[in-house]
Coordinates of C-alpha atoms in Angstrom, one line a residue:
Chain A
M1 CA -0.2 0.4 0.1
T2 CA 2.0 2.7 -1.1
S3 CA -0.7 5.2 0.9
L4 CA 1.2 6.8 4.0
P5 CA 0.6 4.8 7.1
T6 CA -2.0 7.0 9.3
V7 CA -0.9 5.9 12.6
T8 CA 2.3 6.3 13.2
G9 CA 4.1 3.4 15.7
D10 CA 6.5 4.2 18.7
K11 CA 9.5 4.8 16.9
R12 CA 10.9 6.8 14.4
L13 CA 14.4 5.9 13.1
G14 CA 16.3 7.7 11.4
L15 CA 20.5 8.7 11.1
V16 CA 21.9 12.2 12.2
I17 CA 25.2 13.2 10.1
D18 CA 28.2 15.0 12.0
L19 CA 29.4 17.5 9.2
D20 CA 31.5 18.4 11.8
T21 CA 33.7 15.6 12.4
C22 CA 32.9 13.8 8.6
V23 CA 36.4 13.5 7.0
G24 CA 35.2 12.2 3.6
C25 CA 37.1 8.9 3.6
H26 CA 33.8 6.9 2.0
A27 CA 34.0 4.1 4.6
C28 CA 30.0 4.8 5.4
A29 CA 29.5 4.3 1.7
T30 CA 31.9 1.5 1.2
N31 CA 31.0 -0.5 4.2
C32 CA 27.2 0.2 3.1
K33 CA 27.7 -1.4 -0.5
E34 CA 29.6 -4.1 1.6
W35 CA 27.0 -5.3 3.7
N36 CA 23.6 -4.3 1.4
T37 CA 25.1 -6.5 -1.8
S38 CA 23.9 -9.4 0.6
G39 CA 21.2 -9.2 2.1
H40 CA 18.0 -7.5 2.0
S41 CA 18.2 -5.7 -1.1
A42 CA 21.2 -8.0 -2.4
P43 CA 23.1 -8.2 -5.3
L44 CA 23.8 -4.2 -5.3
T45 CA 24.9 -4.5 -8.9
D46 CA 27.4 -2.7 -10.5
V47 CA 28.0 -3.0 -14.1
N48 CA 31.4 -2.9 -16.1
A49 CA 33.5 -3.1 -12.4
Y50 CA 36.6 -3.2 -14.0
Q51 CA 36.3 -0.9 -16.9
A52 CA 35.3 2.3 -18.3
E53 CA 31.7 3.4 -17.3
Q54 CA 32.0 1.9 -14.6
R55 CA 28.1 2.1 -13.2
G56 CA 26.4 0.3 -10.1
V57 CA 24.1 0.9 -7.2
W58 CA 25.2 2.6 -4.0
F59 CA 22.9 3.2 -1.3
N60 CA 25.6 6.3 -0.1
R61 CA 27.7 9.0 -1.8
V62 CA 29.7 11.4 -0.3
F63 CA 30.1 14.7 -2.0
T64 CA 32.5 17.9 -0.6
Y65 CA 31.4 21.0 -0.7
E66 CA 34.0 24.3 -0.5
V67 CA 31.5 26.6 1.6
G68 CA 32.1 30.6 2.5
G69 CA 34.0 31.6 0.0
Q70 CA 38.0 32.3 0.2
G71 CA 40.0 33.4 2.8
P72 CA 40.2 32.4 6.2
S73 CA 36.2 32.1 7.0
A74 CA 36.6 29.0 4.0
R75 CA 35.4 25.7 5.2
T76 CA 36.0 22.3 3.2
V77 CA 33.0 20.3 4.0
H78 CA 32.8 16.5 3.5
F79 CA 28.6 15.5 2.7
P80 CA 27.4 12.2 2.9
K81 CA 23.9 11.8 1.5
N82 CA 21.3 8.7 1.6
C83 CA 18.0 8.4 2.3
L84 CA 16.8 10.5 4.8
H85 CA 13.4 8.3 5.6
C86 CA 10.9 11.1 4.8
E87 CA 7.7 11.9 6.8
K88 CA 6.1 12.7 4.0
P89 CA 8.0 10.3 1.5
D90 CA 6.6 11.5 -2.1
C91 CA 8.5 8.4 -3.5
V92 CA 6.2 6.1 -1.8
T93 CA 3.1 8.1 -2.7
V94 CA 3.6 8.0 -6.4
C95 CA 4.4 3.9 -7.0
P96 CA 1.6 2.7 -8.8
T97 CA 2.3 -1.1 -7.7
G98 CA 2.4 -0.9 -3.9
A99 CA 6.3 -1.6 -4.1
S100 CA 7.5 1.3 -2.4
Y101 CA 6.1 1.8 1.5
K102 CA 6.7 3.4 4.6
R103 CA 6.6 1.3 8.0
A104 CA 4.4 2.5 10.6
E105 CA 6.2 1.0 13.5
D106 CA 10.0 2.6 13.0
G107 CA 9.0 5.4 9.7
I108 CA 11.8 3.0 7.5
V109 CA 11.2 3.4 3.9
L110 CA 11.4 0.5 1.9
I111 CA 10.9 -1.1 -1.5
D112 CA 9.2 -4.7 -2.2
H113 CA 11.6 -5.8 -5.1
D114 CA 9.2 -8.6 -5.9
K115 CA 6.2 -6.3 -6.8
C116 CA 8.5 -3.3 -8.8
I117 CA 8.0 -2.6 -12.2
G118 CA 11.2 -0.6 -12.3
C119 CA 8.9 2.7 -13.6
K120 CA 11.6 5.0 -12.1
L121 CA 8.6 7.4 -10.8
C122 CA 9.9 6.9 -7.2
S123 CA 13.3 8.2 -8.2
W124 CA 12.2 11.2 -9.7
A125 CA 10.0 12.3 -7.0
C126 CA 12.6 12.3 -4.6
P127 CA 14.3 15.1 -4.4
Y128 CA 17.3 13.8 -2.4
G129 CA 18.5 11.7 -5.4
A130 CA 18.6 8.6 -2.5
R131 CA 16.4 6.2 -4.8
E132 CA 18.9 4.1 -7.6
Y133 CA 17.8 1.6 -10.8
D134 CA 19.3 -1.6 -10.6
E135 CA 19.7 -1.8 -14.6
D136 CA 20.6 -6.2 -14.0
V137 CA 17.7 -6.7 -11.9
G138 CA 15.3 -4.3 -13.4
V139 CA 14.0 -2.7 -10.0
M140 CA 14.8 -0.2 -7.7
K141 CA 17.0 -0.1 -4.4
K142 CA 17.1 2.2 -1.8
C143 CA 18.9 2.4 1.3
T144 CA 16.9 0.4 4.3
L145 CA 18.8 1.6 7.5
C146 CA 20.0 -1.5 7.5
I147 CA 17.0 -3.3 8.0
D148 CA 18.7 -6.7 8.6
K149 CA 21.2 -5.4 10.8
I150 CA 19.6 -3.3 13.6
Y151 CA 17.0 -5.9 13.8
N152 CA 19.2 -9.3 14.0
K153 CA 19.1 -11.4 17.0
N154 CA 22.2 -13.5 15.6
L155 CA 24.4 -10.4 16.2
P156 CA 25.8 -9.3 19.4
E157 CA 23.3 -6.0 20.6
G158 CA 26.4 -3.3 19.9
D159 CA 26.9 -4.3 16.3
R160 CA 22.7 -3.6 15.8
V161 CA 23.0 -0.2 13.6
P162 CA 23.5 0.4 10.3
A163 CA 26.7 -0.5 8.3
C164 CA 27.7 2.8 7.9
V165 CA 27.1 4.1 11.6
A166 CA 28.9 1.0 12.4
T167 CA 31.6 1.6 10.3
C168 CA 32.8 5.5 10.5
P169 CA 36.0 6.3 11.9
S170 CA 34.9 9.6 12.9
K171 CA 31.7 9.1 14.4
A172 CA 30.3 11.2 12.3
R173 CA 26.7 9.1 12.1
H174 CA 24.9 8.3 14.7
F175 CA 21.9 5.9 14.8
G176 CA 18.9 6.2 17.0
D177 CA 14.9 7.2 17.7
F178 CA 14.0 10.5 16.7
A179 CA 10.0 9.8 18.6
D180 CA 12.2 9.5 22.1
P181 CA 13.4 13.2 23.2
D182 CA 16.1 11.4 25.4
S183 CA 17.8 9.5 22.7
K184 CA 21.4 9.8 22.2
V185 CA 20.0 11.1 18.3
S186 CA 17.4 13.7 19.8
Q187 CA 19.8 15.0 22.3
L188 CA 22.6 15.7 19.4
V189 CA 19.7 17.4 17.8
R190 CA 19.1 19.5 20.3
E191 CA 22.4 20.4 21.2
R192 CA 24.0 21.3 18.3
G193 CA 21.1 22.8 16.2
G194 CA 20.3 19.7 13.7
F195 CA 18.7 20.8 10.5
D196 CA 16.4 19.3 8.1
L197 CA 17.8 19.2 3.9
M198 CA 16.0 21.2 2.1
P199 CA 13.1 21.7 4.0
E200 CA 11.1 24.1 1.4
T201 CA 10.2 20.6 -0.5
G202 CA 8.0 20.0 2.6
Y203 CA 9.7 16.2 2.7
R204 CA 10.2 16.3 6.3
P205 CA 13.2 14.1 6.7
T206 CA 13.3 12.4 9.5
S207 CA 17.4 12.2 9.1
K208 CA 19.2 15.4 10.3
Y209 CA 22.4 17.2 9.6
L210 CA 24.3 18.6 12.5
P211 CA 26.3 21.9 11.6
P212 CA 29.9 22.4 11.4
R213 CA 31.0 23.6 14.4
P214 CA 32.8 27.6 14.2
G215 CA 36.3 27.8 12.8
N216 CA 38.7 30.0 14.7
G217 CA 39.5 32.1 11.5
A218 CA 42.7 30.5 11.2
N219 CA 43.7 32.7 14.1
G220 CA 47.3 31.9 15.4
A221 CA 48.6 31.2 11.7
P222 CA 51.3 33.1 10.8
K223 CA 50.4 36.7 8.9
K224 CA 52.8 35.5 5.9
L225 CA 55.2 33.0 5.1
E226 CA 58.8 34.1 4.2
P227 CA 60.1 32.9 1.1
A228 CA 62.7 29.6 1.2
P229 CA 66.3 31.3 0.5
D230 CA 67.4 30.4 -2.7
L231 CA 70.1 27.2 -2.5
A232 CA 70.4 26.4 -5.9
G233 CA 73.7 25.8 -6.8
A234 CA 75.5 25.4 -3.1
G235 CA 77.6 22.3 -2.4
K236 CA 77.3 20.2 0.5
F237 CA 78.7 22.4 2.5
L238 CA 77.3 25.6 2.0
R239 CA 73.7 23.4 3.0
W240 CA 75.4 22.5 6.3
V241 CA 76.4 26.0 6.7
D242 CA 72.8 27.3 6.0
R243 CA 71.3 24.7 8.1
V244 CA 73.5 25.6 11.2
L245 CA 72.9 29.2 10.9
S246 CA 69.6 28.5 10.7
R247 CA 69.2 27.0 13.6
Chain B
M1 CA 15.5 14.9 -17.5
H2 CA 16.5 12.1 -19.5
P3 CA 13.7 11.8 -22.8
A4 CA 13.0 8.7 -23.0
Y5 CA 11.4 8.0 -26.5
S6 CA 9.1 5.1 -25.4
V7 CA 7.6 7.9 -22.6
I8 CA 8.0 11.0 -25.7
L9 CA 5.5 8.1 -27.6
F10 CA 3.2 7.5 -25.1
T11 CA 2.3 11.0 -24.0
T12 CA 1.7 11.9 -27.8
A13 CA 0.2 8.9 -29.6
S14 CA -2.3 8.9 -26.5
G15 CA -2.9 12.4 -26.2
A16 CA -3.9 12.6 -30.3
G17 CA -5.6 9.0 -29.4
Y18 CA -7.8 10.4 -26.9
G19 CA -8.3 13.6 -28.3
L20 CA -9.5 12.1 -31.7
L21 CA -11.7 9.5 -29.7
A22 CA -13.4 12.5 -27.8
L23 CA -14.1 14.4 -30.8
L24 CA -15.5 11.7 -32.9
A25 CA -17.7 10.4 -29.8
V26 CA -19.2 14.4 -29.3
F27 CA -19.7 14.4 -33.3
G28 CA -21.1 11.3 -33.8
A29 CA -23.5 11.4 -30.9
A30 CA -24.6 14.5 -31.8
G31 CA -25.1 13.7 -35.7
V32 CA -22.7 16.1 -36.8
L33 CA -20.8 12.9 -38.3
P34 CA -22.8 10.1 -40.2
A35 CA -22.8 6.8 -38.9
N36 CA -20.8 5.0 -42.0
T37 CA -19.2 2.0 -41.5
W38 CA -15.7 2.8 -42.7
L39 CA -15.7 6.2 -41.3
G40 CA -16.1 4.5 -38.2
F41 CA -13.8 1.6 -38.3
V42 CA -10.5 4.3 -39.4
G43 CA -11.6 7.1 -37.1
I44 CA -12.3 4.7 -34.1
G45 CA -9.7 2.5 -35.8
L46 CA -6.8 4.9 -35.4
G47 CA -8.0 6.8 -32.4
V48 CA -8.0 3.1 -30.7
A49 CA -4.3 2.0 -32.1
L50 CA -3.3 5.7 -31.2
V51 CA -4.2 5.0 -27.8
V52 CA -2.8 1.6 -27.7
A53 CA 0.4 1.9 -28.8
G54 CA 0.9 4.5 -26.5
L55 CA 0.1 2.3 -23.9
L56 CA 2.5 -0.5 -24.8
S57 CA 5.3 2.2 -25.7
S58 CA 4.8 3.0 -22.4
T59 CA 5.6 -0.3 -21.0
F60 CA 9.2 -1.1 -22.8
H61 CA 10.9 1.8 -20.2
L62 CA 9.8 -0.4 -17.3
G63 CA 12.5 -2.8 -15.9
R64 CA 10.0 -5.7 -15.4
P65 CA 7.2 -5.1 -17.8
E66 CA 5.8 -8.1 -16.9
R67 CA 5.0 -7.3 -13.7
A68 CA 3.1 -3.9 -15.5
V69 CA -0.4 -5.5 -13.7
R70 CA 0.3 -4.6 -10.7
A71 CA 0.6 -1.0 -11.9
F72 CA -3.2 -0.5 -11.3
T73 CA -3.3 -1.6 -8.2
Q74 CA -2.4 1.9 -6.4
W75 CA -5.1 4.3 -7.5
R76 CA -5.4 5.7 -3.6
S77 CA -2.1 7.5 -3.9
S78 CA -0.6 7.2 -7.1
W79 CA -1.7 9.4 -10.6
L80 CA 0.3 6.9 -12.9
A81 CA -1.9 4.0 -11.7
R82 CA -4.8 6.3 -11.6
E83 CA -3.9 6.8 -15.4
G84 CA -3.1 3.1 -16.2
V85 CA -6.6 2.7 -14.3
A86 CA -9.1 5.5 -16.2
A87 CA -7.4 3.8 -19.6
V88 CA -8.4 0.2 -19.0
V89 CA -11.8 1.9 -18.0
A90 CA -12.4 4.3 -21.0
F91 CA -12.1 1.0 -23.4
A92 CA -15.1 0.6 -22.0
P93 CA -17.3 3.1 -23.3
I94 CA -15.0 3.2 -26.3
A95 CA -16.2 -0.3 -27.2
I96 CA -19.8 0.1 -27.2
F97 CA -19.7 3.4 -29.1
G98 CA -17.3 2.0 -31.8
I99 CA -19.3 -0.6 -32.0
G100 CA -22.5 0.9 -32.4
W101 CA -20.4 2.8 -34.9
V102 CA -19.2 0.3 -37.5
F103 CA -21.5 -2.3 -36.7
L104 CA -24.8 -1.3 -36.2
N105 CA -24.5 2.2 -37.9
D106 CA -26.3 3.8 -35.3
T107 CA -24.6 6.4 -32.7
S108 CA -28.0 7.6 -31.3
G109 CA -30.1 6.7 -27.9
P110 CA -27.5 4.4 -25.5
F111 CA -24.6 4.5 -28.2
A112 CA -24.8 8.3 -27.8
W113 CA -24.4 8.2 -24.2
A114 CA -21.6 6.2 -24.2
G115 CA -20.3 8.2 -26.8
A116 CA -20.2 11.3 -24.2
A117 CA -18.7 8.5 -21.1
T118 CA -15.9 8.1 -23.9
A119 CA -15.5 11.8 -24.3
V120 CA -15.4 12.0 -20.7
M121 CA -12.9 9.2 -20.2
A122 CA -10.9 10.4 -22.5
F123 CA -11.0 13.3 -20.8
V124 CA -10.1 12.0 -17.6
T125 CA -7.1 10.2 -18.7
V126 CA -5.3 12.3 -20.0
C127 CA -5.9 14.6 -17.1
C128 CA -4.4 11.6 -15.3
T129 CA -1.4 11.5 -17.4
A130 CA -0.7 15.1 -17.3
M131 CA -0.4 15.1 -13.4
I132 CA 1.8 12.0 -13.6
Y133 CA 4.6 15.1 -14.2
A134 CA 2.8 17.8 -12.8
S135 CA 2.4 16.2 -9.7
L136 CA 6.2 15.7 -9.0
K137 CA 7.4 18.9 -6.6
T138 CA 10.7 17.7 -7.4
I139 CA 10.5 19.5 -11.2
R140 CA 9.6 23.0 -11.3
Q141 CA 8.9 22.9 -14.6
W142 CA 6.7 20.4 -14.3
N143 CA 4.7 21.1 -10.5
N144 CA 3.3 24.4 -12.2
A145 CA -0.5 25.2 -13.4
L146 CA 0.3 25.3 -17.1
T147 CA 1.3 21.6 -17.4
L148 CA -2.4 19.9 -17.4
P149 CA -4.1 22.5 -19.7
A150 CA -1.0 21.9 -22.4
Y151 CA -1.7 18.2 -21.9
L152 CA -5.2 18.4 -22.7
V153 CA -5.4 21.2 -25.3
L154 CA -2.2 19.3 -27.2
G155 CA -4.3 15.8 -27.2
L156 CA -7.2 18.0 -28.4
A157 CA -5.2 20.1 -31.2
T158 CA -3.1 16.9 -32.7
G159 CA -6.4 14.8 -32.4
A160 CA -8.5 17.5 -34.4
I161 CA -6.2 17.8 -36.9
L162 CA -6.4 14.4 -37.0
L163 CA -10.3 14.5 -37.3
V164 CA -10.3 17.1 -40.5
T165 CA -8.4 14.9 -42.5
I166 CA -10.0 11.8 -42.0
S167 CA -13.8 13.2 -42.5
A168 CA -12.0 15.0 -46.0
L169 CA -11.1 11.9 -46.8
F170 CA -14.8 10.1 -46.2
G171 CA -15.8 13.1 -48.0
V172 CA -17.8 14.2 -44.6
Y173 CA -15.7 17.4 -43.8
R174 CA -17.3 20.4 -42.5
P175 CA -15.2 23.5 -41.7
A176 CA -16.4 23.7 -38.5
F177 CA -13.6 20.8 -37.9
A178 CA -11.0 23.3 -39.6
T179 CA -11.9 26.2 -37.4
L180 CA -12.2 24.2 -33.8
A181 CA -8.1 22.7 -35.0
V182 CA -7.4 26.7 -35.5
V183 CA -8.4 27.7 -32.6
L184 CA -7.4 24.7 -30.3
L185 CA -3.9 25.5 -31.8
A186 CA -4.0 29.0 -31.0
L187 CA -4.6 28.0 -28.0
G188 CA -2.3 25.6 -27.4
L189 CA 0.5 28.1 -28.5
A190 CA -0.7 30.8 -25.8
I191 CA -0.1 27.7 -23.5
K192 CA 3.1 26.9 -24.5
L193 CA 4.0 30.6 -24.8
A194 CA 2.9 31.6 -21.2
Y195 CA 4.7 28.1 -20.1
W196 CA 8.1 28.8 -21.8
R197 CA 8.4 32.2 -20.5
Q198 CA 7.4 31.2 -16.7
I199 CA 10.2 28.6 -16.7
D200 CA 12.8 30.9 -17.9
T201 CA 11.6 34.0 -15.6
E202 CA 10.5 31.5 -12.1
R203 CA 13.6 31.7 -9.5
P204 CA 15.2 28.0 -8.8
R205 CA 13.1 26.5 -5.2
S206 CA 16.0 24.9 -3.8
T207 CA 19.5 26.3 -4.1
L208 CA 23.0 24.1 -2.7
G209 CA 22.6 26.2 0.0
T210 CA 19.6 25.3 1.2
A211 CA 19.9 21.7 -0.4
T212 CA 22.8 20.9 2.2
G213 CA 21.7 23.7 5.0
L214 CA 25.2 25.1 4.6
D215 CA 24.1 28.7 3.7
R216 CA 24.7 30.0 6.8
F217 CA 28.7 29.6 6.2
G218 CA 28.0 31.8 2.8
E219 CA 28.5 30.3 -0.5
V220 CA 28.4 27.2 -1.3
R221 CA 30.5 25.2 -4.4
L222 CA 30.7 22.0 -5.2
L223 CA 34.3 20.8 -5.0
E224 CA 34.2 17.0 -5.6
M225 CA 32.1 14.4 -7.0
P226 CA 31.3 11.1 -4.8
H227 CA 33.0 9.5 -8.0
T228 CA 34.3 9.9 -11.4
E229 CA 31.9 8.1 -13.3
E230 CA 28.6 8.6 -14.0
N231 CA 25.7 7.0 -12.0
F232 CA 21.6 6.3 -12.4
I233 CA 20.7 9.7 -10.9
M234 CA 23.2 12.2 -13.1
R235 CA 22.4 10.3 -16.3
E236 CA 18.3 10.3 -15.2
M237 CA 18.0 13.8 -13.9
G238 CA 21.2 15.1 -15.2
Y239 CA 20.0 14.4 -19.3
S240 CA 21.0 18.3 -20.8
V241 CA 22.0 17.4 -24.6
A242 CA 18.8 18.6 -25.7
R243 CA 18.7 22.4 -23.5
K244 CA 21.9 23.8 -25.3
H245 CA 19.4 23.8 -28.6
A246 CA 16.6 25.1 -26.0
R247 CA 16.0 28.0 -28.0
R248 CA 16.4 26.7 -31.8
L249 CA 14.2 23.6 -30.5
R250 CA 11.2 25.8 -29.3
I251 CA 11.3 27.8 -32.5
V252 CA 10.7 24.5 -34.2
A253 CA 8.3 22.9 -32.2
A254 CA 6.7 26.6 -32.2
L255 CA 6.7 26.2 -36.3
T256 CA 5.7 22.8 -36.9
L257 CA 3.1 22.0 -34.2
F258 CA 1.5 25.3 -34.3
V259 CA 2.2 28.1 -37.0
V260 CA 2.5 25.9 -39.6
P261 CA -0.6 23.4 -39.6
L262 CA -2.6 26.6 -38.3
A263 CA -1.7 28.4 -41.8
L264 CA -2.3 24.7 -43.7
L265 CA -5.8 24.9 -41.9
A266 CA -6.5 28.4 -42.2
L267 CA -6.0 27.9 -46.3
A268 CA -8.2 25.3 -45.6
L269 CA -10.8 26.9 -44.3
W270 CA -10.9 30.1 -46.7
S271 CA -10.5 27.8 -49.9
G272 CA -13.4 25.2 -49.4
P273 CA -13.3 21.4 -49.3
S274 CA -11.3 20.9 -52.4
L275 CA -8.5 21.5 -50.4
A276 CA -8.8 19.9 -47.1
I277 CA -7.4 16.9 -47.6
A278 CA -4.1 17.8 -48.6
M279 CA -3.8 20.7 -45.8
G280 CA -5.1 17.8 -43.6
I281 CA -2.6 15.4 -44.5
L282 CA 0.0 18.1 -44.7
A283 CA -1.2 19.5 -41.0
T284 CA -0.9 16.1 -39.3
L285 CA 2.7 15.4 -40.8
S286 CA 3.8 18.7 -39.2
A287 CA 2.4 18.2 -35.9
G288 CA 3.4 15.3 -35.9
V289 CA 7.2 16.3 -35.4
G290 CA 6.1 19.4 -33.3
V291 CA 4.5 18.0 -30.8
A292 CA 7.3 15.1 -30.7
V293 CA 9.5 17.7 -30.5
E294 CA 7.7 19.9 -27.8
R295 CA 7.6 16.6 -25.8
W296 CA 11.3 16.3 -26.1
L297 CA 11.7 19.9 -25.2
F298 CA 9.1 19.4 -22.4
F299 CA 11.4 16.4 -20.7
A300 CA 14.7 17.4 -21.7
E301 CA 14.2 21.4 -20.5
A302 CA 13.0 19.8 -17.3
T303 CA 15.3 20.1 -14.1
H304 CA 15.9 17.9 -11.3
A305 CA 16.2 19.2 -7.2
S306 CA 18.3 16.1 -7.2
M307 CA 20.8 17.4 -9.5
I308 CA 21.9 20.7 -7.1
Y309 CA 24.0 18.4 -4.9
Y310 CA 25.8 17.5 -8.2
G311 CA 26.5 21.0 -8.6
R312 CA 24.0 22.3 -11.1
A313 CA 20.6 24.4 -10.8
A314 CA 17.6 23.1 -10.9

C-alpha cells in the first residue's frame, strides 16, 4: 500500500550525520555497499566494474563542498548523503504498484523488490537522489537503514546499527529513535542545532544533519610566510652551513 | 530529465488518440458525423491504435514489464496507477460506441451516451497522464499550473487535425472541424509560450545552500563529486543534451506544431473543402513532428532538485 501510514508507531528511526567531524573517507559508502550487496536488497549490481563507464547501485554517496568563499572563513565540508526516511515521502505515494512503502512501526521507507516494475517514478519524486535503479535486476533499490542488521538477533546487541554508522572512523554518524526525546540522536539535534535538508520541499526528512562548529578563523597562523632562501647551486658544505646558521 | 523515446511516444500518441476519440464521440453522438461503417472503422480504429501504441510503448521503459499489471493497484495515492485504471476503464465506452458506429451504424440513444462517456474518460485519462508530471514537486518545470492545460489542449488539437484529415478523406468534412483545430492550435501556442516564459523567469526553488543547509556559512560550491563516472541519478535527472539547443528547438516546435498547421488549416477554411484533404495530411505530418519536439523539450528542459547536490542548477 503506497498510501502513507495513518497511525505512527512508537519509533521513528533515522540517522544524525555530523558535518563537523566527517572526514570524507567514504568508509560509510563502502561498508554500506559491502553489507547491502548480500542482504535485504541484494545484489547491489555493478556494471562494467573493472573497465571504463562503470556504474552501479550505491545507497550512500559522499560529496565534498567548499563553503564561505575564499579567505580565513572558508572551509571544506564533506557531505555523505543517503535516504533520509522522510515523514512525507512522495517516493512512496507515487508508486503505482505498492512496492514502495513506509513502515508504520519505525518509519523506515522500503521497497518490496518482488512487486517493483522498475518504472523509476519514485526516483523522480525524491529531491535527495536517494533511490537508484538496478539495471541488471530491473527494479529500484534504496537505503533500508540496514533493516536486516538493526533487528538481527544473531548479532551482538552493540552491532545492531546500520553498516555506515558501525564503520565511521570519526563517529560522524549516529543511529537512533527520533520519537524518543532522550535518545542520543534527539539530544544531538537539540544541542547542536540539527537541521533538515531542503526544508522548502516539505518532505520532512527524519534524518538530520549537524552543522560544522564555528572555526577559529585561522587564528594563530602566521600572517605571511617567508620565502625559502635560494640554495640552488650550493654544495653539501654550504647547505650544512645554512642549516647551522638557520637554527 | 532524460527524454525516453518510449515516454515521448506514449504521451504524444495517447494524447492525440484520446483527442481524436473524444471529438469523434462528441460529433458522432451529436449526429454531425454520419454513422458510416468505414468512417467509424478508420476513425475510431486510428484513435484506439494511437492509444494502444502509446500505452504499450510506455511499458518499454519498465525494468520488469511482465509485472505491469501491478501498476493498476495503487490508484488511491499514485497518478500513474490512476492513469492506468482510467485508460482501461475508457476502453469500455469506446468499445460500445465503436460497435454501435461500425457494426450497427447507430450513434444515437444508448450509443450516444457511450459516446459521451468516451469523451469524459478520454478527458480523465489525459488529465491523469498530465498529473503524473505536474504532481512532482522535485521538478519546477512540471510542477506548475500550465502542465495540465498543455497536455489537454495539445491532445485535443492533434486529435482535431486528425479529425479534419479523416473527415475530408471520407467526404464528411465540415469547416467547423478546421475552425476548431485552428482555435485549439492558437490556444496551445498561447499556453506553450506562457509556459516557456514561466520556466525561464521562475526562480529556482532550492539552491546548493538550502540543499546542504550550509548557506549559513556563505556561498556553497561543489569541490568534489562522490565518484568519477556518471551514476543513475546523473544520467536520469541530469540530461542536458537538448538544453544546449533549447532556443532553436522551441522555435522548431512552435512552427511545426502550431504555426504551420494553423496556416494550412486556415488555407483550407479559406479555399473550401477541395483543399481539406491535402491541407489535413500536411498539417498532420507537421504537427506530428512538432508535438514530438515539444514533448522532447518538456523532458529535456526539466531540471531535477537532486542535481543541485551535483553542482547543477534546478
